Amino acid sequence: NPYRSRYSMKKPAASNHISRTHPKLVHRYGPYEWMDPGEPAVRKLTEDVVLDLVRRYDIDGVHMDDYFYPYPETQRVRRKVKEIPFPDDATYKRYRRGGGTLSRDDWRRHNVDLLVKELNDGVHAVKPWVRFGVSPFGIWRPGHPASVRGLDQYAVLYADAKKWLNEGWVDYLTPQLYWAVDKPEQRYDQLLRWWVGENLFGRHIWPGNYTGKVAFTNSSAWRTDEILEQIRLTRAQPGATGNVHFSMKVLQQNPDQLVERLQREAYAAPALVPASRWLPSSGYSAPVVATRIDTRSGDRVVDLSLAKAVPNGPWLWAIQTRTDAGWRTEIVPGVEHTHVVAPRGSVQPTEIRVRAVDRVGNASAETRLSTQR
């Protein structure tokens, strides 16, 4: 969440918290503290923090959640519940005094647009292989598609996620499709099809699933069947290539045999993250592969290398082995140069196929080996 500076107010902020170091950039809004997206210093600070993380840590991606301008807070005034206005009068007046002509709503959307585009550009300038993505609220605007009703993120959160996708400012988009598949006004398949249709640059569409609802203990809880059906609908939609589950906590709790059923019915075999072909490719050629029986252990192993050596090898090896029972896939770190494909005494493969995979998911041509049992 790039603008929410403080979630809990129960304890005092640390001395190096932004509310202490830059108090003029932080405003109380409802129960939380927020930074003003219209303040250029806020955008710069957010980008500086993100790019510092990208420089210093070996991360695969940078992910932004659905909070941009906040979801509306309300207060009771004279027995009436009224929405609390976001406190950005000063920054908007400054913008207008400087010659700005946008309405406040358009100005707010422009502020968020700038952050998204500059983060995307900045992340790729520092490390071209790091992917940048956003998980916006699942509805862009009511009526898109026609049957959909719900919160208008374009007008309320000032988040124009359709534009970010249309402009190719993200490597992946994870619209939060957090409704049951049978909700008539938020149909999972219709919303997913609409988002895929807006994907003009061929980025990844990985819908977000509220898997955590399986752990709910009230009447709104879901069964694991709901999540499995959402995965099925995603796989049935051309142009959608995966799911993002919220959150990790529910997988640790494992209600309703969630983990066992996901492993058995949806994710029985490992899979590579789909390639981001618009990002720079390492261009690996087919790997050099040899197979042998290890003289000490008796295991069948493969020796792995690239025809043109690179530091630490490729990012991953994708190794497939075939027996009478079918194919088995393993995905192993590229730093491995020897890998056991059949322990001593196990069924020996008749065929081995290996690909080298780079940081953005591009796989080389495969090398094939036939083996003798």
PDB file of C-alpha atoms in Angstrom, residues 161-315:
ATOM      1  CA  ALA A 161      -6.256   0.108 -13.388  1.00  0.00           C
ATOM      2  CA  LYS A 162      -7.700  -0.288 -16.884  1.00  0.00           C
ATOM      3  CA  LYS A 163      -5.382   2.480 -18.089  1.00  0.00           C
ATOM      4  CA  TRP A 164      -2.324   0.894 -16.466  1.00  0.00           C
ATOM      5  CA  LEU A 165      -3.089  -2.350 -18.268  1.00  0.00           C
ATOM      6  CA  ASN A 166      -3.944  -0.616 -21.562  1.00  0.00           C
ATOM      7  CA  GLU A 167      -0.646   1.313 -21.438  1.00  0.00           C
ATOM      8  CA  GLY A 168       1.500  -1.689 -20.472  1.00  0.00           C
ATOM      9  CA  TRP A 169       2.655  -0.062 -17.210  1.00  0.00           C
ATOM     10  CA  VAL A 170       2.584  -3.377 -15.332  1.00  0.00           C
ATOM     11  CA  ASP A 171       4.144  -6.776 -15.923  1.00  0.00           C
ATOM     12  CA  TYR A 172       1.132  -8.467 -14.365  1.00  0.00           C
ATOM     13  CA  LEU A 173      -2.274  -7.422 -13.106  1.00  0.00           C
ATOM     14  CA  THR A 174      -4.050  -9.290 -10.330  1.00  0.00           C
ATOM     15  CA  PRO A 175      -7.624  -7.967 -10.162  1.00  0.00           C
ATOM     16  CA  GLN A 176      -9.070  -8.999  -6.830  1.00  0.00           C
ATOM     17  CA  LEU A 177     -11.991 -11.198  -7.845  1.00  0.00           C
ATOM     18  CA  TYR A 178     -13.018 -11.756  -4.252  1.00  0.00           C
ATOM     19  CA  TRP A 179     -16.610 -12.850  -4.866  1.00  0.00           C
ATOM     20  CA  ALA A 180     -18.137 -16.308  -5.130  1.00  0.00           C
ATOM     21  CA  VAL A 181     -18.531 -17.569  -8.688  1.00  0.00           C
ATOM     22  CA  ASP A 182     -22.332 -17.512  -8.468  1.00  0.00           C
ATOM     23  CA  LYS A 183     -22.646 -13.829  -7.449  1.00  0.00           C
ATOM     24  CA  PRO A 184     -24.810 -12.439 -10.279  1.00  0.00           C
ATOM     25  CA  GLU A 185     -23.502  -8.860 -10.059  1.00  0.00           C
ATOM     26  CA  GLN A 186     -19.816  -9.854  -9.716  1.00  0.00           C
ATOM     27  CA  ARG A 187     -19.585 -12.943 -11.909  1.00  0.00           C
ATOM     28  CA  TYR A 188     -16.056 -14.332 -11.748  1.00  0.00           C
ATOM     29  CA  ASP A 189     -15.936 -15.524 -15.343  1.00  0.00           C
ATOM     30  CA  GLN A 190     -17.393 -12.293 -16.751  1.00  0.00           C
ATOM     31  CA  LEU A 191     -15.058 -10.030 -14.788  1.00  0.00           C
ATOM     32  CA  LEU A 192     -12.035 -12.123 -15.709  1.00  0.00           C
ATOM     33  CA  ARG A 193     -12.998 -12.093 -19.391  1.00  0.00           C
ATOM     34  CA  TRP A 194     -13.373  -8.303 -19.261  1.00  0.00           C
ATOM     35  CA  TRP A 195      -9.925  -7.765 -17.742  1.00  0.00           C
ATOM     36  CA  VAL A 196      -8.340 -10.101 -20.287  1.00  0.00           C
ATOM     37  CA  GLY A 197     -10.031  -8.097 -23.044  1.00  0.00           C
ATOM     38  CA  GLU A 198      -8.325  -4.920 -21.798  1.00  0.00           C
ATOM     39  CA  ASN A 199      -4.871  -6.493 -21.943  1.00  0.00           C
ATOM     40  CA  LEU A 200      -3.644  -4.647 -25.035  1.00  0.00           C
ATOM     41  CA  PHE A 201       0.059  -5.290 -24.381  1.00  0.00           C
ATOM     42  CA  GLY A 202      -0.201  -8.990 -23.567  1.00  0.00           C
ATOM     43  CA  ARG A 203       0.835  -8.711 -19.922  1.00  0.00           C
ATOM     44  CA  HIS A 204       0.090 -11.421 -17.368  1.00  0.00           C
ATOM     45  CA  ILE A 205      -3.460 -11.584 -16.004  1.00  0.00           C
ATOM     46  CA  TRP A 206      -3.398 -13.497 -12.726  1.00  0.00           C
ATOM     47  CA  PRO A 207      -6.706 -12.990 -10.878  1.00  0.00           C
ATOM     48  CA  GLY A 208      -6.598 -12.725  -7.117  1.00  0.00           C
ATOM     49  CA  ASN A 209      -8.647 -15.208  -5.101  1.00  0.00           C
ATOM     50  CA  TYR A 210      -9.921 -14.665  -1.570  1.00  0.00           C
ATOM     51  CA  THR A 211      -8.757 -18.095  -0.447  1.00  0.00           C
ATOM     52  CA  GLY A 212      -8.725 -16.844   3.144  1.00  0.00           C
ATOM     53  CA  LYS A 213     -12.522 -17.060   3.226  1.00  0.00           C
ATOM     54  CA  VAL A 214     -12.211 -20.832   3.574  1.00  0.00           C
ATOM     55  CA  ALA A 215     -10.959 -20.148   7.114  1.00  0.00           C
ATOM     56  CA  PHE A 216     -13.888 -17.904   8.068  1.00  0.00           C
ATOM     57  CA  THR A 217     -16.025 -19.238  10.907  1.00  0.00           C
ATOM     58  CA  ASN A 218     -19.230 -17.339  10.120  1.00  0.00           C
ATOM     59  CA  SER A 219     -21.928 -17.751   7.486  1.00  0.00           C
ATOM     60  CA  SER A 220     -19.821 -16.027   4.809  1.00  0.00           C
ATOM     61  CA  ALA A 221     -17.185 -18.789   4.860  1.00  0.00           C
ATOM     62  CA  TRP A 222     -16.402 -20.645   1.655  1.00  0.00           C
ATOM     63  CA  ARG A 223     -15.701 -24.304   1.093  1.00  0.00           C
ATOM     64  CA  THR A 224     -12.569 -25.418  -0.718  1.00  0.00           C
ATOM     65  CA  ASP A 225     -14.783 -26.297  -3.698  1.00  0.00           C
ATOM     66  CA  GLU A 226     -15.256 -22.570  -4.327  1.00  0.00           C
ATOM     67  CA  ILE A 227     -11.519 -21.986  -4.737  1.00  0.00           C
ATOM     68  CA  LEU A 228     -11.123 -25.023  -6.974  1.00  0.00           C
ATOM     69  CA  GLU A 229     -13.936 -23.758  -9.194  1.00  0.00           C
ATOM     70  CA  GLN A 230     -12.283 -20.333  -9.458  1.00  0.00           C
ATOM     71  CA  ILE A 231      -9.031 -21.985 -10.529  1.00  0.00           C
ATOM     72  CA  ARG A 232     -10.961 -24.019 -13.101  1.00  0.00           C
ATOM     73  CA  LEU A 233     -12.598 -20.882 -14.519  1.00  0.00           C
ATOM     74  CA  THR A 234      -9.223 -19.157 -14.749  1.00  0.00           C
ATOM     75  CA  ARG A 235      -7.739 -22.069 -16.672  1.00  0.00           C
ATOM     76  CA  ALA A 236     -10.738 -22.056 -19.010  1.00  0.00           C
ATOM     77  CA  GLN A 237     -10.162 -18.391 -19.903  1.00  0.00           C
ATOM     78  CA  PRO A 238      -7.612 -17.827 -22.694  1.00  0.00           C
ATOM     79  CA  GLY A 239      -5.192 -15.086 -21.716  1.00  0.00           C
ATOM     80  CA  ALA A 240      -5.330 -15.773 -17.972  1.00  0.00           C
ATOM     81  CA  THR A 241      -2.309 -17.809 -16.917  1.00  0.00           C
ATOM     82  CA  GLY A 242      -2.465 -18.294 -13.162  1.00  0.00           C
ATOM     83  CA  ASN A 243      -4.029 -17.423  -9.824  1.00  0.00           C
ATOM     84  CA  VAL A 244      -2.811 -15.431  -6.824  1.00  0.00           C
ATOM     85  CA  HIS A 245      -4.148 -16.648  -3.480  1.00  0.00           C
ATOM     86  CA  PHE A 246      -4.754 -14.348  -0.521  1.00  0.00           C
ATOM     87  CA  SER A 247      -3.351 -15.114   1.906  1.00  0.00           C
ATOM     88  CA  MET A 248      -0.498 -17.365   3.026  1.00  0.00           C
ATOM     89  CA  LYS A 249      -2.088 -17.607   6.468  1.00  0.00           C
ATOM     90  CA  VAL A 250      -4.963 -19.789   5.285  1.00  0.00           C
ATOM     91  CA  LEU A 251      -2.513 -22.275   3.750  1.00  0.00           C
ATOM     92  CA  GLN A 252      -0.852 -22.586   7.153  1.00  0.00           C
ATOM     93  CA  GLN A 253      -4.220 -23.074   8.871  1.00  0.00           C
ATOM     94  CA  ASN A 254      -5.407 -25.571   6.233  1.00  0.00           C
ATOM     95  CA  PRO A 255      -9.186 -25.513   6.849  1.00  0.00           C
ATOM     96  CA  ASP A 256     -11.499 -27.883   4.962  1.00  0.00           C
ATOM     97  CA  GLN A 257      -8.517 -29.907   3.642  1.00  0.00           C
ATOM     98  CA  LEU A 258      -7.584 -26.875   1.537  1.00  0.00           C
ATOM     99  CA  VAL A 259      -3.894 -27.699   1.118  1.00  0.00           C
ATOM    100  CA  GLU A 260      -4.407 -31.393   0.400  1.00  0.00           C
ATOM    101  CA  ARG A 261      -7.089 -30.707  -2.197  1.00  0.00           C
ATOM    102  CA  LEU A 262      -5.102 -27.948  -3.892  1.00  0.00           C
ATOM    103  CA  GLN A 263      -2.116 -30.276  -4.104  1.00  0.00           C
ATOM    104  CA  ARG A 264      -4.187 -33.174  -5.373  1.00  0.00           C
ATOM    105  CA  GLU A 265      -6.726 -31.452  -7.637  1.00  0.00           C
ATOM    106  CA  ALA A 266      -5.121 -28.214  -8.847  1.00  0.00           C
ATOM    107  CA  TYR A 267      -1.384 -28.115  -8.258  1.00  0.00           C
ATOM    108  CA  ALA A 268      -0.251 -31.719  -8.487  1.00  0.00           C
ATOM    109  CA  ALA A 269       2.872 -30.906 -10.512  1.00  0.00           C
ATOM    110  CA  PRO A 270       5.333 -28.010 -10.323  1.00  0.00           C
ATOM    111  CA  ALA A 271       5.059 -25.328 -12.998  1.00  0.00           C
ATOM    112  CA  LEU A 272       7.202 -22.471 -14.234  1.00  0.00           C
ATOM    113  CA  VAL A 273       5.964 -18.913 -13.833  1.00  0.00           C
ATOM    114  CA  PRO A 274       4.832 -17.819 -17.319  1.00  0.00           C
ATOM    115  CA  ALA A 275       7.542 -16.009 -19.249  1.00  0.00           C
ATOM    116  CA  SER A 276       7.542 -12.200 -19.390  1.00  0.00           C
ATOM    117  CA  ARG A 277       8.664 -12.018 -23.004  1.00  0.00           C
ATOM    118  CA  TRP A 278       8.650  -8.207 -23.148  1.00  0.00           C
ATOM    119  CA  LEU A 279      11.505  -8.106 -20.610  1.00  0.00           C
ATOM    120  CA  PRO A 280      15.123  -8.731 -21.665  1.00  0.00           C
ATOM    121  CA  SER A 281      15.880 -12.412 -22.255  1.00  0.00           C
ATOM    122  CA  SER A 282      19.131 -14.175 -21.428  1.00  0.00           C
ATOM    123  CA  GLY A 283      18.865 -16.094 -24.695  1.00  0.00           C
ATOM    124  CA  TYR A 284      20.145 -19.425 -23.397  1.00  0.00           C
ATOM    125  CA  SER A 285      20.856 -22.094 -25.979  1.00  0.00           C
ATOM    126  CA  ALA A 286      19.895 -25.707 -25.305  1.00  0.00           C
ATOM    127  CA  PRO A 287      21.825 -26.890 -22.237  1.00  0.00           C
ATOM    128  CA  VAL A 288      24.633 -29.416 -22.255  1.00  0.00           C
ATOM    129  CA  VAL A 289      23.345 -32.510 -20.443  1.00  0.00           C
ATOM    130  CA  ALA A 290      24.896 -35.881 -19.694  1.00  0.00           C
ATOM    131  CA  THR A 291      23.473 -38.737 -17.663  1.00  0.00           C
ATOM    132  CA  ARG A 292      25.341 -41.377 -15.683  1.00  0.00           C
ATOM    133  CA  ILE A 293      25.127 -43.679 -12.691  1.00  0.00           C
ATOM    134  CA  ASP A 294      26.923 -42.197  -9.714  1.00  0.00           C
ATOM    135  CA  THR A 295      29.644 -44.678  -8.756  1.00  0.00           C
ATOM    136  CA  ARG A 296      29.295 -44.036  -5.031  1.00  0.00           C
ATOM    137  CA  SER A 297      25.545 -43.811  -4.496  1.00  0.00           C
ATOM    138  CA  GLY A 298      24.224 -45.807  -7.432  1.00  0.00           C
ATOM    139  CA  ASP A 299      21.805 -42.985  -8.258  1.00  0.00           C
ATOM    140  CA  ARG A 300      21.131 -41.916 -11.816  1.00  0.00           C
ATOM    141  CA  VAL A 301      22.152 -38.282 -12.125  1.00  0.00           C
ATOM    142  CA  VAL A 302      22.300 -35.646 -14.823  1.00  0.00           C
ATOM    143  CA  ASP A 303      25.239 -33.281 -15.203  1.00  0.00           C
ATOM    144  CA  LEU A 304      24.027 -29.836 -16.249  1.00  0.00           C
ATOM    145  CA  SER A 305      25.792 -26.896 -17.878  1.00  0.00           C
ATOM    146  CA  LEU A 306      25.311 -24.180 -20.461  1.00  0.00           C
ATOM    147  CA  ALA A 307      27.116 -24.154 -23.780  1.00  0.00           C
ATOM    148  CA  LYS A 308      28.114 -20.574 -22.965  1.00  0.00           C
ATOM    149  CA  ALA A 309      28.891 -20.306 -19.272  1.00  0.00           C
ATOM    150  CA  VAL A 310      27.312 -17.535 -17.179  1.00  0.00           C
ATOM    151  CA  PRO A 311      28.034 -16.698 -13.516  1.00  0.00           C
ATOM    152  CA  ASN A 312      26.150 -19.088 -11.214  1.00  0.00           C
ATOM    153  CA  GLY A 313      24.489 -20.831 -14.162  1.00  0.00           C
ATOM    154  CA  PRO A 314      20.923 -20.135 -15.326  1.00  0.00           C
ATOM    155  CA  TRP A 315      18.186 -19.119 -12.914  1.00  0.00           C
TER     156      TRP A 315
END
